[in-house]
PDB file of C-alpha atoms and ligand atoms in Angstrom:
ATOM      1  CA  UNK G  25       4.979 -13.288  10.336  1.00 71.00           C
ATOM      2  CA  UNK G  26       8.693 -12.832  10.934  1.00 72.00           C
ATOM      3  CA  UNK G  27       9.496  -9.641  12.784  1.00 68.00           C
ATOM      4  CA  UNK G  28      12.052  -8.958  10.070  1.00 89.00           C
ATOM      5  CA  UNK G  29       9.423  -8.861   7.432  1.00 90.00           C
ATOM      6  CA  UNK G  30       7.964  -5.466   8.924  1.00 96.00           C
ATOM      7  CA  UNK G  31      11.270  -3.622   8.681  1.00 96.00           C
ATOM      8  CA  UNK G  32      12.052  -5.118   5.256  1.00 97.00           C
ATOM      9  CA  UNK G  33       8.640  -4.129   3.854  1.00 98.00           C
ATOM     10  CA  UNK G  34       8.743  -0.471   5.434  1.00 98.00           C
ATOM     11  CA  UNK G  35      12.191  -0.127   4.023  1.00 98.00           C
ATOM     12  CA  UNK G  36      11.160  -1.294   0.615  1.00 98.00           C
ATOM     13  CA  UNK G  37       8.190   1.213   0.696  1.00 98.00           C
ATOM     14  CA  UNK G  38      10.457   4.020   1.565  1.00 98.00           C
ATOM     15  CA  UNK G  39      12.733   3.308  -1.485  1.00 98.00           C
ATOM     16  CA  UNK G  40       9.630   2.949  -3.675  1.00 99.00           C
ATOM     17  CA  UNK G  41       8.428   6.474  -2.436  1.00 99.00           C
ATOM     18  CA  UNK G  42      11.385   8.020  -3.999  1.00 98.00           C
ATOM     19  CA  UNK G  43       9.940   7.173  -7.427  1.00 98.00           C
ATOM     20  CA  UNK G  44       6.507   8.852  -6.711  1.00 99.00           C
ATOM     21  CA  UNK G  45       5.211  11.118  -9.402  1.00 99.00           C
ATOM     22  CA  UNK G  46       3.419  13.825  -7.429  1.00 98.00           C
ATOM     23  CA  UNK G  47       4.026  17.048  -9.147  1.00 98.00           C
ATOM     24  CA  UNK G  48       0.626  18.442  -7.985  1.00 98.00           C
ATOM     25  CA  UNK G  49       0.204  17.408  -4.395  1.00 98.00           C
ATOM     26  CA  UNK G  50       3.947  17.123  -3.804  1.00 98.00           C
ATOM     27  CA  UNK G  51       2.724  14.330  -1.275  1.00 98.00           C
ATOM     28  CA  UNK G  52       4.844  11.270  -2.050  1.00 98.00           C
ATOM     29  CA  UNK G  53       3.664   7.754  -1.023  1.00 99.00           C
ATOM     30  CA  UNK G  54       5.517   4.544  -1.217  1.00 99.00           C
ATOM     31  CA  UNK G  55       3.950   1.017  -0.862  1.00 99.00           C
ATOM     32  CA  UNK G  56       5.451  -2.479  -0.607  1.00 98.00           C
ATOM     33  CA  UNK G  57       3.512  -5.745  -0.808  1.00 98.00           C
ATOM     34  CA  UNK G  58       4.706  -9.029   0.607  1.00 98.00           C
ATOM     35  CA  UNK G  59       3.640 -12.280  -1.126  1.00 98.00           C
ATOM     36  CA  UNK G  60       3.361 -15.622   0.852  1.00 97.00           C
ATOM     37  CA  UNK G  61       6.376 -16.768  -0.920  1.00 96.00           C
ATOM     38  CA  UNK G  62       8.615 -13.805   0.509  1.00 96.00           C
ATOM     39  CA  UNK G  63       8.665 -11.575  -2.652  1.00 97.00           C
ATOM     40  CA  UNK G  64       8.220  -7.968  -2.412  1.00 98.00           C
ATOM     41  CA  UNK G  65       6.421  -5.838  -5.019  1.00 98.00           C
ATOM     42  CA  UNK G  66       6.516  -1.997  -4.666  1.00 98.00           C
ATOM     43  CA  UNK G  67       4.707   0.922  -6.057  1.00 99.00           C
ATOM     44  CA  UNK G  68       4.351   4.744  -5.689  1.00 99.00           C
ATOM     45  CA  UNK G  69       1.688   7.307  -6.440  1.00 99.00           C
ATOM     46  CA  UNK G  70       1.221   8.720  -9.922  1.00 98.00           C
ATOM     47  CA  UNK G  71      -0.492  11.871 -10.348  1.00 98.00           C
ATOM     48  CA  UNK G  72      -2.084  13.375 -13.552  1.00 98.00           C
ATOM     49  CA  UNK G  73      -2.769  16.909 -14.858  1.00 98.00           C
ATOM     50  CA  UNK G  74      -6.418  15.480 -14.932  1.00 98.00           C
ATOM     51  CA  UNK G  75      -6.251  15.128 -11.184  1.00 98.00           C
ATOM     52  CA  UNK G  76      -8.970  12.429 -10.877  1.00 97.00           C
ATOM     53  CA  UNK G  77      -6.746   9.983 -12.840  1.00 98.00           C
ATOM     54  CA  UNK G  78      -4.154   9.915  -9.992  1.00 98.00           C
ATOM     55  CA  UNK G  79      -3.381   6.437  -8.799  1.00 98.00           C
ATOM     56  CA  UNK G  80      -2.342   5.774  -5.251  1.00 99.00           C
ATOM     57  CA  UNK G  81       0.869   3.810  -4.281  1.00 99.00           C
ATOM     58  CA  UNK G  82      -1.075   0.990  -2.924  1.00 99.00           C
ATOM     59  CA  UNK G  83      -2.933   0.349  -6.105  1.00 98.00           C
ATOM     60  CA  UNK G  84       0.180   0.770  -8.205  1.00 99.00           C
ATOM     61  CA  UNK G  85       1.725  -1.924  -6.192  1.00 98.00           C
ATOM     62  CA  UNK G  86      -1.341  -4.183  -6.280  1.00 98.00           C
ATOM     63  CA  UNK G  87      -1.675  -3.808  -9.975  1.00 98.00           C
ATOM     64  CA  UNK G  88       1.972  -4.427 -10.735  1.00 98.00           C
ATOM     65  CA  UNK G  89       1.898  -7.610  -8.565  1.00 98.00           C
ATOM     66  CA  UNK G  90      -1.267  -8.995  -9.878  1.00 98.00           C
ATOM     67  CA  UNK G  91      -0.373  -8.457 -13.615  1.00 98.00           C
ATOM     68  CA  UNK G  92       2.924 -10.088 -12.743  1.00 97.00           C
ATOM     69  CA  UNK G  93       1.056 -13.158 -11.707  1.00 97.00           C
ATOM     70  CA  UNK G  94       1.570 -12.689  -8.086  1.00 97.00           C
ATOM     71  CA  UNK G  95      -1.190 -13.356  -5.459  1.00 93.00           C
ATOM     72  CA  UNK G  96      -1.510 -14.535  -1.833  1.00 96.00           C
ATOM     73  CA  UNK G  97      -0.436 -11.226  -0.232  1.00 98.00           C
ATOM     74  CA  UNK G  98       0.394 -11.366   3.470  1.00 98.00           C
ATOM     75  CA  UNK G  99       1.206  -7.763   4.222  1.00 98.00           C
ATOM     76  CA  UNK G 100       1.439  -4.334   2.754  1.00 98.00           C
ATOM     77  CA  UNK G 101       3.378  -1.470   4.045  1.00 98.00           C
ATOM     78  CA  UNK G 102       2.527   2.235   3.183  1.00 98.00           C
ATOM     79  CA  UNK G 103       4.700   5.141   4.055  1.00 98.00           C
ATOM     80  CA  UNK G 104       4.632   8.984   3.539  1.00 99.00           C
ATOM     81  CA  UNK G 105       5.764  12.066   5.408  1.00 98.00           C
ATOM     82  CA  UNK G 106       2.802  12.307   7.755  1.00 98.00           C
ATOM     83  CA  UNK G 107       2.133  11.401  11.285  1.00 98.00           C
ATOM     84  CA  UNK G 108       1.367   7.778  11.712  1.00 97.00           C
ATOM     85  CA  UNK G 109       1.821   7.256   7.996  1.00 98.00           C
ATOM     86  CA  UNK G 110      -0.929   7.178   5.442  1.00 98.00           C
ATOM     87  CA  UNK G 111      -3.943   4.935   5.936  1.00 98.00           C
ATOM     88  CA  UNK G 112      -5.164   3.692   2.405  1.00 98.00           C
ATOM     89  CA  UNK G 113      -8.063   5.610   0.718  1.00 98.00           C
ATOM     90  CA  UNK G 114     -11.425   4.009   0.224  1.00 98.00           C
ATOM     91  CA  UNK G 115     -10.624   3.016  -3.350  1.00 98.00           C
ATOM     92  CA  UNK G 116      -7.450   1.071  -2.194  1.00 98.00           C
ATOM     93  CA  UNK G 117      -9.247  -0.535   0.736  1.00 98.00           C
ATOM     94  CA  UNK G 118     -11.794  -1.835  -1.737  1.00 98.00           C
ATOM     95  CA  UNK G 119      -9.046  -3.417  -3.864  1.00 98.00           C
ATOM     96  CA  UNK G 120      -7.171  -4.627  -0.880  1.00 98.00           C
ATOM     97  CA  UNK G 121     -10.415  -6.411   0.333  1.00 98.00           C
ATOM     98  CA  UNK G 122     -10.690  -8.145  -3.083  1.00 98.00           C
ATOM     99  CA  UNK G 123      -7.093  -9.138  -3.707  1.00 98.00           C
ATOM    100  CA  UNK G 124      -5.348  -8.923  -0.526  1.00 98.00           C
ATOM    101  CA  UNK G 125      -8.089  -9.772   2.150  1.00 98.00           C
ATOM    102  CA  UNK G 126      -5.585 -11.497   4.637  1.00 97.00           C
ATOM    103  CA  UNK G 127      -2.980  -8.943   4.410  1.00 98.00           C
ATOM    104  CA  UNK G 128      -1.659  -7.101   7.374  1.00 98.00           C
ATOM    105  CA  UNK G 129      -1.531  -3.321   6.682  1.00 98.00           C
ATOM    106  CA  UNK G 130       1.579  -1.522   8.173  1.00 98.00           C
ATOM    107  CA  UNK G 131       1.820   2.467   7.933  1.00 98.00           C
ATOM    108  CA  UNK G 132       4.662   4.494   8.810  1.00 98.00           C
ATOM    109  CA  UNK G 133       5.952   8.048   8.844  1.00 98.00           C
ATOM    110  CA  UNK G 134       9.195   8.371   6.851  1.00 98.00           C
ATOM    111  CA  UNK G 135      10.496  10.372   9.707  1.00 98.00           C
ATOM    112  CA  UNK G 136       9.975   7.562  12.204  1.00 98.00           C
ATOM    113  CA  UNK G 137      10.014   4.353  10.172  1.00 97.00           C
ATOM    114  CA  UNK G 138      10.356   2.140  13.159  1.00 96.00           C
ATOM    115  CA  UNK G 139       7.149   3.406  14.668  1.00 98.00           C
ATOM    116  CA  UNK G 140       4.719   1.194  12.563  1.00 98.00           C
ATOM    117  CA  UNK G 141       0.805   1.236  12.973  1.00 98.00           C
ATOM    118  CA  UNK G 142      -0.876  -2.056  12.170  1.00 98.00           C
ATOM    119  CA  UNK G 143      -4.239  -2.553  10.640  1.00 98.00           C
ATOM    120  CA  UNK G 144      -6.298  -5.443   9.029  1.00 98.00           C
ATOM    121  CA  UNK G 145      -7.905  -5.115   5.614  1.00 98.00           C
ATOM    122  CA  UNK G 146     -11.200  -6.196   7.050  1.00 97.00           C
ATOM    123  CA  UNK G 147     -10.830  -3.754   9.862  1.00 98.00           C
ATOM    124  CA  UNK G 148     -10.248  -0.946   7.318  1.00 98.00           C
ATOM    125  CA  UNK G 149     -13.185  -1.896   5.227  1.00 98.00           C
ATOM    126  CA  UNK G 150     -15.886  -3.948   7.125  1.00 98.00           C
ATOM    127  CA  UNK G 151     -18.656  -5.416   5.102  1.00 97.00           C
ATOM    128  CA  UNK G 152     -16.856  -4.900   1.769  1.00 96.00           C
ATOM    129  CA  UNK G 153     -18.660  -5.496  -1.506  1.00 96.00           C
ATOM    130  CA  UNK G 154     -16.870  -8.560  -2.792  1.00 95.00           C
ATOM    131  CA  UNK G 155     -18.698  -9.964  -5.677  1.00 93.00           C
ATOM    132  CA  UNK G 156     -21.315  -9.101  -8.384  1.00 94.00           C
ATOM    133  CA  UNK G 157     -24.452 -11.345  -7.766  1.00 95.00           C
ATOM    134  CA  UNK G 158     -25.170 -13.646 -10.806  1.00 90.00           C
TER     135      UNK G 158
HETATM  136  N1  LIG V 218      -2.114   8.806  -1.871  1.00 88.68           N
HETATM  137  C1  LIG V 218      -1.718   7.535  -2.001  1.00 88.68           C
HETATM  138  O1  LIG V 218      -0.785   7.223  -2.797  1.00 88.68           O
HETATM  139  N2  LIG V 218      -1.947   6.720  -0.962  1.00 88.68           N
HETATM  140  C2  LIG V 218      -2.646   6.965   0.213  1.00 88.68           C
HETATM  141  O2  LIG V 218      -2.744   6.134   1.026  1.00 88.68           O
HETATM  142  C3  LIG V 218      -3.024   8.340   0.268  1.00 88.68           C
HETATM  143  C4  LIG V 218      -3.217   9.183  -0.894  1.00 88.68           C
HETATM  144  C5  LIG V 218      -1.760   9.808  -2.922  1.00 88.68           C
HETATM  145  C6  LIG V 218      -2.665  10.067  -3.846  1.00 88.68           C
HETATM  146  C7  LIG V 218      -2.267  11.488  -4.344  1.00 88.68           C
HETATM  147  O3  LIG V 218      -1.208  11.334  -5.175  1.00 88.68           O
HETATM  148  C8  LIG V 218      -1.593  12.060  -3.099  1.00 88.68           C
HETATM  149  O4  LIG V 218      -1.372  10.928  -2.245  1.00 88.68           O
HETATM  150  C9  LIG V 218      -2.576  13.083  -2.385  1.00 88.68           C
HETATM  151  O5  LIG V 218      -3.703  12.572  -2.085  1.00 88.68           O
END
């Protein structure tokens, strides 16, 4: 992984965060996925008046990328205004385990974008449920 990728991806996640639709929590999150071919696909959280329908930034980015025919994700950056940056929720961890199992997960606080924490998808969701038995 080029060291450059980390800064590029965090920067893309910061820009995507500006488009978050979070009128209820006011907590804006941005995400950016990197494909093996170097493409970046971004997302931001979208909330609903029916709170449970909310979709996290990570899933928005993943769904955008997948439905655009992209796969082979090597990294995802997630940013928000919180210490250390936001680690993906359980639902997002599940989808990352299924569709981006080899991705490095970078998280950063928008106030300190150069201070990036690093995780693996397997580390965030050990013993993931990956397929329905026949
Ligand atoms: N959220 C994300 O988008 N990603 C995370 O990693 C954590 C939580 C969103 C969901 C909701 O819109 C708001 O943050 C508060 O939970």
